[in-house]
PDB file of C-alpha atoms in Angstrom:
ATOM      1  CA  MET A   1      15.339 112.835 177.269  1.00 53.00           C
ATOM      2  CA  ASP A   2      16.505 114.978 180.178  1.00 59.00           C
ATOM      3  CA  GLU A   3      14.555 118.093 180.916  1.00 61.00           C
ATOM      4  CA  LEU A   4      16.070 121.342 182.165  1.00 53.00           C
ATOM      5  CA  ILE A   5      13.863 123.513 184.318  1.00 50.00           C
ATOM      6  CA  PHE A   6      14.969 127.009 185.215  1.00 47.00           C
ATOM      7  CA  ASP A   7      13.552 129.413 187.729  1.00 45.00           C
ATOM      8  CA  LEU A   8      13.670 132.498 185.493  1.00 45.00           C
ATOM      9  CA  GLN A   9      13.014 134.725 188.486  1.00 42.00           C
ATOM     10  CA  ARG A  10      16.446 133.758 189.791  1.00 42.00           C
ATOM     11  CA  PHE A  11      18.293 134.273 186.493  1.00 48.00           C
ATOM     12  CA  ASP A  12      16.532 137.194 184.848  1.00 64.00           C
ATOM     13  CA  GLY A  13      16.509 140.036 187.304  1.00 85.00           C
ATOM     14  CA  VAL A  14      18.161 143.247 188.354  1.00 94.00           C
ATOM     15  CA  TRP A  15      18.145 142.481 192.092  1.00 97.00           C
ATOM     16  CA  GLN A  16      20.820 140.197 193.480  1.00 97.00           C
ATOM     17  CA  ILE A  17      21.588 138.343 196.711  1.00 97.00           C
ATOM     18  CA  GLY A  18      24.973 136.682 196.387  1.00 96.00           C
ATOM     19  CA  ASP A  19      24.902 134.846 193.047  1.00 94.00           C
ATOM     20  CA  ASP A  20      21.099 134.635 192.852  1.00 95.00           C
ATOM     21  CA  THR A  21      19.147 137.241 190.880  1.00 95.00           C
ATOM     22  CA  TYR A  22      15.505 138.240 191.229  1.00 96.00           C
ATOM     23  CA  ALA A  23      13.084 139.997 188.894  1.00 94.00           C
ATOM     24  CA  THR A  24      11.706 142.310 191.598  1.00 93.00           C
ATOM     25  CA  LEU A  25      12.770 143.765 194.913  1.00 94.00           C
ATOM     26  CA  ALA A  26       9.723 142.096 196.489  1.00 93.00           C
ATOM     27  CA  ASN A  27      10.992 138.674 195.334  1.00 95.00           C
ATOM     28  CA  ALA A  28      14.492 139.387 196.650  1.00 97.00           C
ATOM     29  CA  ILE A  29      13.144 140.510 200.039  1.00 96.00           C
ATOM     30  CA  ALA A  30      10.998 137.374 200.240  1.00 96.00           C
ATOM     31  CA  ALA A  31      14.109 135.245 199.576  1.00 97.00           C
ATOM     32  CA  ALA A  32      16.133 136.965 202.331  1.00 97.00           C
ATOM     33  CA  PRO A  33      16.207 134.846 205.495  1.00 96.00           C
ATOM     34  CA  SER A  34      14.584 136.259 208.619  1.00 96.00           C
ATOM     35  CA  GLY A  35      16.912 137.223 211.438  1.00 93.00           C
ATOM     36  CA  THR A  36      19.982 137.539 209.198  1.00 95.00           C
ATOM     37  CA  GLU A  37      21.314 140.795 207.763  1.00 97.00           C
ATOM     38  CA  THR A  38      21.089 140.335 204.004  1.00 98.00           C
ATOM     39  CA  THR A  39      22.399 142.680 201.309  1.00 98.00           C
ATOM     40  CA  ILE A  40      20.285 142.991 198.184  1.00 98.00           C
ATOM     41  CA  THR A  41      22.051 144.801 195.337  1.00 98.00           C
ATOM     42  CA  LEU A  42      20.605 146.533 192.295  1.00 97.00           C
ATOM     43  CA  THR A  43      22.519 145.787 189.088  1.00 96.00           C
ATOM     44  CA  GLY A  44      20.803 148.354 186.829  1.00 95.00           C
ATOM     45  CA  ASP A  45      18.141 151.051 186.878  1.00 94.00           C
ATOM     46  CA  THR A  46      14.633 149.675 187.370  1.00 91.00           C
ATOM     47  CA  THR A  47      11.018 150.756 187.655  1.00 88.00           C
ATOM     48  CA  GLU A  48       8.649 148.525 189.576  1.00 85.00           C
ATOM     49  CA  ALA A  49       5.856 148.382 192.130  1.00 80.00           C
ATOM     50  CA  ARG A  50       6.040 148.315 195.911  1.00 78.00           C
ATOM     51  CA  ALA A  51       7.857 145.878 198.171  1.00 86.00           C
ATOM     52  CA  ASN A  52       6.888 144.925 201.719  1.00 88.00           C
ATOM     53  CA  VAL A  53       9.382 143.968 204.407  1.00 91.00           C
ATOM     54  CA  ALA A  54       8.015 141.533 206.981  1.00 93.00           C
ATOM     55  CA  ALA A  55       8.859 141.507 210.677  1.00 93.00           C
ATOM     56  CA  GLY A  56      12.165 139.760 211.360  1.00 95.00           C
ATOM     57  CA  LYS A  57      13.733 140.727 208.027  1.00 96.00           C
ATOM     58  CA  ASN A  58      16.944 142.785 208.082  1.00 96.00           C
ATOM     59  CA  VAL A  59      17.811 143.937 204.571  1.00 96.00           C
ATOM     60  CA  ILE A  60      20.335 146.353 203.137  1.00 96.00           C
ATOM     61  CA  ILE A  61      19.162 147.530 199.723  1.00 95.00           C
ATOM     62  CA  ASP A  62      22.324 148.709 197.967  1.00 97.00           C
ATOM     63  CA  LEU A  63      21.413 150.596 194.825  1.00 96.00           C
ATOM     64  CA  GLN A  64      25.085 150.699 193.707  1.00 97.00           C
ATOM     65  CA  GLY A  65      24.691 154.095 192.034  1.00 96.00           C
ATOM     66  CA  HIS A  66      21.543 153.053 190.150  1.00 96.00           C
ATOM     67  CA  THR A  67      17.995 154.418 190.318  1.00 91.00           C
ATOM     68  CA  TYR A  68      15.047 152.502 191.758  1.00 89.00           C
ATOM     69  CA  THR A  69      11.851 154.185 190.536  1.00 84.00           C
ATOM     70  CA  VAL A  70       8.618 153.199 192.224  1.00 80.00           C
ATOM     71  CA  SER A  71       5.572 152.934 189.973  1.00 77.00           C
ATOM     72  CA  SER A  72       2.876 152.342 192.603  1.00 68.00           C
ATOM     73  CA  THR A  73       1.343 154.531 195.296  1.00 62.00           C
ATOM     74  CA  SER A  74       3.893 153.480 197.895  1.00 61.00           C
ATOM     75  CA  ALA A  75       7.326 151.922 197.633  1.00 63.00           C
ATOM     76  CA  THR A  76       8.192 150.064 200.770  1.00 75.00           C
ATOM     77  CA  THR A  77       6.197 149.132 203.837  1.00 81.00           C
ATOM     78  CA  VAL A  78       8.471 148.260 206.759  1.00 83.00           C
ATOM     79  CA  ALA A  79       6.739 146.119 209.396  1.00 86.00           C
ATOM     80  CA  ARG A  80       7.346 146.515 213.125  1.00 86.00           C
ATOM     81  CA  GLY A  81      10.415 144.397 213.892  1.00 89.00           C
ATOM     82  CA  ALA A  82      11.885 144.758 210.389  1.00 89.00           C
ATOM     83  CA  THR A  83      15.059 146.676 209.516  1.00 89.00           C
ATOM     84  CA  VAL A  84      15.680 148.259 206.097  1.00 88.00           C
ATOM     85  CA  THR A  85      18.651 150.269 204.863  1.00 89.00           C
ATOM     86  CA  TYR A  86      18.553 151.983 201.469  1.00 88.00           C
ATOM     87  CA  GLN A  87      21.975 153.118 200.300  1.00 92.00           C
ATOM     88  CA  ASN A  88      24.232 154.330 197.492  1.00 95.00           C
ATOM     89  CA  GLY A  89      21.811 155.455 194.802  1.00 92.00           C
ATOM     90  CA  THR A  90      18.567 157.195 193.912  1.00 88.00           C
ATOM     91  CA  LEU A  91      15.103 156.251 195.131  1.00 83.00           C
ATOM     92  CA  GLU A  92      12.347 158.093 193.310  1.00 80.00           C
ATOM     93  CA  ALA A  93       8.659 157.927 192.549  1.00 72.00           C
ATOM     94  CA  SER A  94       7.149 158.010 189.096  1.00 66.00           C
ATOM     95  CA  ARG A  95       3.478 158.297 190.080  1.00 58.00           C
ATOM     96  CA  ILE A  96       3.550 159.296 193.724  1.00 52.00           C
ATOM     97  CA  SER A  97       2.721 162.829 194.740  1.00 51.00           C
ATOM     98  CA  ASN A  98       2.094 163.655 198.367  1.00 47.00           C
ATOM     99  CA  ALA A  99       1.976 159.962 199.244  1.00 49.00           C
ATOM    100  CA  ASP A 100       4.178 157.650 201.250  1.00 54.00           C
ATOM    101  CA  LEU A 101       7.308 156.539 199.428  1.00 59.00           C
ATOM    102  CA  ILE A 102       8.305 154.511 202.471  1.00 66.00           C
ATOM    103  CA  THR A 103       6.065 153.851 205.442  1.00 63.00           C
ATOM    104  CA  GLY A 104       5.960 151.609 208.444  1.00 68.00           C
ATOM    105  CA  GLN A 105       6.787 150.871 212.021  1.00 75.00           C
ATOM    106  CA  GLY A 106      10.207 149.270 211.663  1.00 82.00           C
ATOM    107  CA  THR A 107      13.737 150.669 211.508  1.00 84.00           C
ATOM    108  CA  LEU A 108      14.690 152.565 208.361  1.00 82.00           C
ATOM    109  CA  THR A 109      18.122 153.959 207.490  1.00 84.00           C
ATOM    110  CA  PHE A 110      19.303 155.998 204.497  1.00 83.00           C
ATOM    111  CA  ASN A 111      23.035 155.948 203.696  1.00 88.00           C
ATOM    112  CA  ASN A 112      24.263 158.092 200.795  1.00 87.00           C
ATOM    113  CA  LEU A 113      20.799 158.092 199.226  1.00 84.00           C
ATOM    114  CA  ILE A 114      19.156 160.636 196.925  1.00 82.00           C
ATOM    115  CA  MET A 115      15.356 160.985 197.047  1.00 78.00           C
ATOM    116  CA  PRO A 116      14.248 163.646 194.506  1.00 73.00           C
ATOM    117  CA  SER A 117      10.523 163.308 195.059  1.00 59.00           C
ATOM    118  CA  THR A 118       7.354 165.037 196.168  1.00 53.00           C
ATOM    119  CA  ALA A 119       6.534 161.933 198.193  1.00 53.00           C
ATOM    120  CA  TYR A 120       7.493 161.464 201.801  1.00 55.00           C
ATOM    121  CA  VAL A 121       8.695 158.982 204.394  1.00 60.00           C
ATOM    122  CA  SER A 122       6.265 158.119 207.166  1.00 56.00           C
ATOM    123  CA  SER A 123       7.127 156.304 210.379  1.00 53.00           C
ATOM    124  CA  THR A 124       4.311 155.747 212.848  1.00 55.00           C
ATOM    125  CA  ALA A 125       6.267 153.947 215.539  1.00 52.00           C
ATOM    126  CA  GLY A 126       9.659 153.205 214.071  1.00 59.00           C
ATOM    127  CA  THR A 127      13.031 154.877 213.644  1.00 63.00           C
ATOM    128  CA  VAL A 128      14.328 156.782 210.613  1.00 66.00           C
ATOM    129  CA  THR A 129      18.069 157.572 210.371  1.00 64.00           C
ATOM    130  CA  ILE A 130      19.704 159.639 207.608  1.00 68.00           C
ATOM    131  CA  ASN A 131      23.489 159.266 207.182  1.00 64.00           C
ATOM    132  CA  GLY A 132      26.299 160.288 204.862  1.00 64.00           C
ATOM    133  CA  THR A 133      25.602 162.444 201.850  1.00 64.00           C
ATOM    134  CA  SER A 134      21.913 161.599 201.681  1.00 59.00           C
ATOM    135  CA  THR A 135      19.674 164.215 200.070  1.00 62.00           C
ATOM    136  CA  ILE A 136      15.920 164.139 200.495  1.00 59.00           C
ATOM    137  CA  THR A 137      14.181 166.809 198.442  1.00 52.00           C
ATOM    138  CA  VAL A 138      10.999 168.257 199.907  1.00 48.00           C
ATOM    139  CA  ALA A 139       8.708 171.021 198.726  1.00 46.00           C
ATOM    140  CA  GLY A 140      10.713 174.236 198.828  1.00 48.00           C
ATOM    141  CA  GLY A 141      14.030 172.687 199.867  1.00 46.00           C
ATOM    142  CA  SER A 142      15.775 169.573 201.081  1.00 45.00           C
ATOM    143  CA  VAL A 143      16.726 167.839 204.297  1.00 46.00           C
TER     144      VAL A 143
END
């Protein structure tokens, strides 16, 4: 009898690279090849814990109008030598208050992103670029 074995992480997820799907953003980032710009798309609203981006990774996280809600005390750590672009959706925190939503030493870009949060972005030696119609809400106003 033949046996079928499926990697459910690839078939049962809201994050997608090409035709492959992943259960978490962390799994999708891990699958992205180093040194190659890779677009990871969100196919529906999701709430999940943090994701780290290792040096050498270059990922575009396209939310496609959906909301990525972070449930841990920080969302994304961008290592020195890594490049991350969040675009086209909403990035918010469910349990973060006055904590890093995104932190690191790499290159971070926001394109047409909404961040309605009391959390903040921290870059200790990297670059942060805000483009398009991005809105980052801060205490008492927005950027």
